[in-house]
Amino acid sequence: MSDTTDLTADVPAEEVEEASVSVAEERRAAHDVWVSGTEERMPFATGTDEGAQEMLPSDIDPALAIQEGIEVDDDYVDEDDDHDFGDRQIINMGPQHPSTHGVLRLQMELEGETVVRVKPIIGYLHTGMEKTAETLNYAQGATNVTRMDYLSPFHNELAYSLTVEQLLGIDVPPRANAIRVLMTELNRVSSHLLWAATQGMDIGALSMMIYGWRERETCLDFFEKTTGLRMNHNYIRVGGVAADLPDGWRDDVASLITTVSRGVDEYEQLLNENPIFLDRTMGVGVITPKEVEQFGITGPMARASGVNWDLRKEMPYCGIDQYEFDVPLGKYGDVHDRYEVRIAEIRESLKIVEQVMDSMPSGDYRTEDRKVTPPPRKRIDESMEALIHHFKLFTEGIAVPPGTAYQAVEGPRGEIGCMMISKGGSRPWRMHWRAPSFAAVQALPVMMTDSLVADVVASLASADPVLGDVDR
Amino acid sequence: MSIFIEATIKVIAAFVFLLLTTLIIIWAERKWVSDLQNRIGPDRAGPFGILQSLADGAKAFFKESIRPARADFVIYMAAPIAAVLPALLIFLVIPIGAPVEIGGTEYTLQVMDLNIGLLYVLALSSIAVYAITLAGWSSGSKYPLLGAVRASAQMISYEAAMGLALVPVVLFAGTTSIAGIVDGQQGTFGAFLPAWNIVLLPSFVIFLIAGFAETNRAPFDLVEAESEIVGGYHTEYSGLTFAMFFLAEYINVFNISALTATLFLGGWAGPVPDFLPTAIQWLVPIFWFLLKTWAVVFLFVWVRATLPRMRYDQLMAFGWKRLIPVSLAWIILCAVAIGFREFGAPWS
């Protein structure tokens, strides 16, 4: 019973050793730094009690910089590291830390207050949403994806809906498109306002936090009025939107625009010439345009580094190209540029919203395609066909032909992309998301290394990661 | 009356006054900050939420005090006491009103007028550094350690600036007794301009900035920077021990405000002539003192609601490269001015 079979009993001892060495080397080469809990004894493992995920020794650290096929300007790898760990300590920032924006964990190697190395550890908010999507039909899918990047639910829903519509090969009516643009741009405003609030708080400007939330509230009020919920709306659906805009929406949006612009002016009064704010943000957390491309960073972070890439201009969706707006660009790629770019984006988005308001087309807010949109309740009593369609849509769901589709939209944090493979039927066979926050979190070591702990917080806030988006 | 009885009464009165004031400061800060931030602020406990600090204190008192396993017990428990004691003691030398005459004897509204009053204040505020450093170190945890290191660097360098800012005041007053400095600020320049030390503007500004740093208040609150090092030195403290650090911080805010009012804003001296009937005349100086002190307290709160936090290296650079050279130059200027005044121009 209790026989323990030694698998290596027949093999000569030196061969085993040789084999394990080569396997270890191979694994190291293949997995580079992301292997945690390697069998080898590491310099840190002896002296610290950091748990399972130790920092790896410095000699394989360049791997962190040079991931497969990608070469990175590694300003954060200390080449002549002499392994003097006497003054260094490893500190875990997060997952429960006031300013890690959810449950990000940063493992930092500190020398005094200087950050020598950083390793972002993610996965604390992983809920398997991409897998869940495989069991939800296309009508239910939007409720799922809206919870990924919970600060920009409309963008998630939009990316999802556009992808499915691409598979279906249908177009949505112009009014639906206009409503989608209106809601997503307002969502960008609300997300950037929340960012302004947290960025302020993280560098110690406490009032900024409340001011940002205050203006965001006006956006959320409008969302609530339109969709019934403040977040996770499930409003933008396949084939259009769930409901038409509420009565008096023009007044609401007009007053929202006034309130938010006044608020943004106030933020600028509070921060723009504040020497402490400038000191804390200028030259902190710099990302070069080259690094932007290598890490796949998009959105305001890329544009702050001077990379002119905005999907609304490059690959327009929902007819957003018919509205006039500018793409604000930064120059230095530091925290301050990100601040300026985001503040400018709020204004640009409000500009779009204003234009949408003036040019809102009349007509249907969802497609007439009866294979996608359920018939109105009244029609069910009159028409047998309508009853059948209604029944089929709510029992089987929307039938989507086989195919693969990818559609991305410009979210507040960058390119939110949805990749979907359908094998027919009413559920996607596979779904994968391109999360902008993921790329941003990946680039954190570049931004943070060789800065101080206070800068770590400022950089992290300026990256504006949403952990729901990173982990999904 | 025996001097001991007098001292005892004064000490108890000062203690009660200080604790009550602190409770009100905590409440007032929360109220003011909430007004500045478009919030309502505490409004549940008592009218306008004025009992909020009392409720918080009671909560802290009944909370379990959690001690980290790696904490150094003796120092860990001694640190909060070392934080509160100097804060309480500093107040003893601050006069809160003009001397009062009761039954022919004159009593000062100050627990003790030390002839080395200012040095005493500086010495005690130095001890407060120990409390914070030891608290951070003895917690046996990393974030508090970072806070402790920040505290020792910050408070020592700003202690220097603070001391230097006070030198011109001492030079002009010719005494380090705080009652003496207040007496020196009575009267007016010309017709009606009160002769307050605020005319030593560089000293006033540097003292105030150093005061912000000494009390670890925004924008110099990086010792307990919540968004960076969680809670700094008091991360591992809970319950009553935490409440003691909290108490010490607010007593210090009041102390620095009272000192600013006393040393630079004329203390209990009012800007207008006395106007009340003689019976309650003694209340007027107290009113002026409290008004000035609370104005400075409000400044503390206002700054906290407005400014972001400085970074460690910026803070040190600001202290050593700006404040200290400026105060040194200002001391020389003042000394030369006094030299002219006392001995006349060397060429005459």
PDB file of C-alpha atoms in Angstrom, chain A residues 48-50 89-94 97-99 110 112-113 201-208 210-211 214 270-271 274 276-277 279-280 284 452-455 457, chain B residues 33 35-39 70 141-143 145-147 149-150 218-222 225-231 302 304-314:
ATOM      1  CA  THR A  48      12.288  37.607   3.568  1.00  0.00           C
ATOM      2  CA  ASP A  49       8.900  36.144   4.133  1.00  0.00           C
ATOM      3  CA  GLU A  50       7.141  37.606   1.186  1.00  0.00           C
ATOM      4  CA  GLN A  89      13.556  45.598   1.492  1.00  0.00           C
ATOM      5  CA  ILE A  90      10.639  44.204  -0.365  1.00  0.00           C
ATOM      6  CA  ILE A  91       7.355  45.806   0.325  1.00  0.00           C
ATOM      7  CA  ASN A  92       4.001  44.690  -0.922  1.00  0.00           C
ATOM      8  CA  MET A  93       1.815  47.550  -1.965  1.00  0.00           C
ATOM      9  CA  GLY A  94      -1.578  46.017  -2.178  1.00  0.00           C
ATOM     10  CA  HIS A  97      -3.768  49.405  -0.113  1.00  0.00           C
ATOM     11  CA  PRO A  98      -5.626  52.703  -0.221  1.00  0.00           C
ATOM     12  CA  SER A  99      -4.272  53.766  -3.585  1.00  0.00           C
ATOM     13  CA  LEU A 110      12.966  49.507  -2.060  1.00  0.00           C
ATOM     14  CA  GLY A 112      15.347  53.503   1.377  1.00  0.00           C
ATOM     15  CA  GLU A 113      12.467  55.162  -0.381  1.00  0.00           C
ATOM     16  CA  MET A 201      -6.470  62.171  -3.819  1.00  0.00           C
ATOM     17  CA  ASP A 202      -3.462  59.985  -4.459  1.00  0.00           C
ATOM     18  CA  ILE A 203      -1.109  62.928  -4.531  1.00  0.00           C
ATOM     19  CA  GLY A 204      -2.769  64.359  -1.462  1.00  0.00           C
ATOM     20  CA  ALA A 205      -5.160  66.954  -2.868  1.00  0.00           C
ATOM     21  CA  LEU A 206      -8.076  65.732  -0.826  1.00  0.00           C
ATOM     22  CA  SER A 207     -10.677  68.168  -2.072  1.00  0.00           C
ATOM     23  CA  MET A 208     -10.037  67.184  -5.679  1.00  0.00           C
ATOM     24  CA  ILE A 210     -14.852  65.200  -3.787  1.00  0.00           C
ATOM     25  CA  TYR A 211     -14.982  67.725  -6.605  1.00  0.00           C
ATOM     26  CA  ARG A 214     -19.453  65.743  -7.523  1.00  0.00           C
ATOM     27  CA  LEU A 270      -7.076  74.543  -8.214  1.00  0.00           C
ATOM     28  CA  LEU A 271      -4.246  72.575  -9.772  1.00  0.00           C
ATOM     29  CA  ASN A 274      -0.141  74.915  -7.911  1.00  0.00           C
ATOM     30  CA  ILE A 276       3.305  71.416  -5.370  1.00  0.00           C
ATOM     31  CA  PHE A 277       1.058  69.764  -7.943  1.00  0.00           C
ATOM     32  CA  ASP A 279       6.436  69.339  -8.754  1.00  0.00           C
ATOM     33  CA  ARG A 280       4.635  66.134  -8.035  1.00  0.00           C
ATOM     34  CA  VAL A 284       7.215  61.641 -13.067  1.00  0.00           C
ATOM     35  CA  LEU A 452      10.226  57.373  -4.958  1.00  0.00           C
ATOM     36  CA  VAL A 453       7.305  55.707  -3.245  1.00  0.00           C
ATOM     37  CA  ALA A 454       5.279  58.883  -3.627  1.00  0.00           C
ATOM     38  CA  ASP A 455       5.891  58.815  -7.379  1.00  0.00           C
ATOM     39  CA  VAL A 457       1.353  56.354  -6.316  1.00  0.00           C
TER      40      VAL A 457
ATOM     41  CA  VAL B  33     -13.252  70.600   5.356  1.00  0.00           C
ATOM     42  CA  ASP B  35     -17.862  72.806   3.790  1.00  0.00           C
ATOM     43  CA  LEU B  36     -14.871  73.368   1.538  1.00  0.00           C
ATOM     44  CA  GLN B  37     -15.584  70.104  -0.224  1.00  0.00           C
ATOM     45  CA  ASN B  38     -19.343  70.492  -0.678  1.00  0.00           C
ATOM     46  CA  ARG B  39     -20.089  67.793   1.850  1.00  0.00           C
ATOM     47  CA  ARG B  70       6.836  41.593  16.009  1.00  0.00           C
ATOM     48  CA  SER B 141       6.263  46.593  10.200  1.00  0.00           C
ATOM     49  CA  LYS B 142       7.392  48.128   6.951  1.00  0.00           C
ATOM     50  CA  TYR B 143       5.053  50.986   6.224  1.00  0.00           C
ATOM     51  CA  LEU B 145       9.202  52.131   9.339  1.00  0.00           C
ATOM     52  CA  LEU B 146       9.064  54.216   6.178  1.00  0.00           C
ATOM     53  CA  GLY B 147       6.933  56.704   8.058  1.00  0.00           C
ATOM     54  CA  VAL B 149      12.316  57.487   8.616  1.00  0.00           C
ATOM     55  CA  ARG B 150      10.366  60.238   6.914  1.00  0.00           C
ATOM     56  CA  ALA B 218      -0.811  68.859   4.800  1.00  0.00           C
ATOM     57  CA  PRO B 219       1.046  69.600   2.618  1.00  0.00           C
ATOM     58  CA  PHE B 220       3.752  68.075   4.798  1.00  0.00           C
ATOM     59  CA  ASP B 221       1.763  65.084   6.010  1.00  0.00           C
ATOM     60  CA  LEU B 222       3.967  62.571   4.288  1.00  0.00           C
ATOM     61  CA  ALA B 225       0.562  59.864   3.936  1.00  0.00           C
ATOM     62  CA  GLU B 226      -2.423  57.609   3.614  1.00  0.00           C
ATOM     63  CA  SER B 227      -2.273  57.132  -0.124  1.00  0.00           C
ATOM     64  CA  GLU B 228       1.420  56.238  -0.047  1.00  0.00           C
ATOM     65  CA  ILE B 229       2.397  54.481   3.138  1.00  0.00           C
ATOM     66  CA  VAL B 230      -1.080  53.646   4.394  1.00  0.00           C
ATOM     67  CA  GLY B 231      -0.922  55.376   7.757  1.00  0.00           C
ATOM     68  CA  TRP B 302      -7.858  75.480   4.668  1.00  0.00           C
ATOM     69  CA  ARG B 304      -5.152  70.891   4.108  1.00  0.00           C
ATOM     70  CA  ALA B 305      -8.203  71.072   1.892  1.00  0.00           C
ATOM     71  CA  THR B 306      -6.326  72.857  -0.859  1.00  0.00           C
ATOM     72  CA  LEU B 307      -2.781  71.677  -1.321  1.00  0.00           C
ATOM     73  CA  PRO B 308      -1.478  68.321  -2.536  1.00  0.00           C
ATOM     74  CA  ARG B 309       1.171  66.534  -0.554  1.00  0.00           C
ATOM     75  CA  MET B 310       4.827  67.241  -1.182  1.00  0.00           C
ATOM     76  CA  ARG B 311       7.282  64.543  -2.025  1.00  0.00           C
ATOM     77  CA  TYR B 312       9.981  63.490   0.406  1.00  0.00           C
ATOM     78  CA  ASP B 313      12.929  64.886  -1.553  1.00  0.00           C
ATOM     79  CA  GLN B 314      11.068  68.079  -2.430  1.00  0.00           C
TER      80      GLN B 314
END
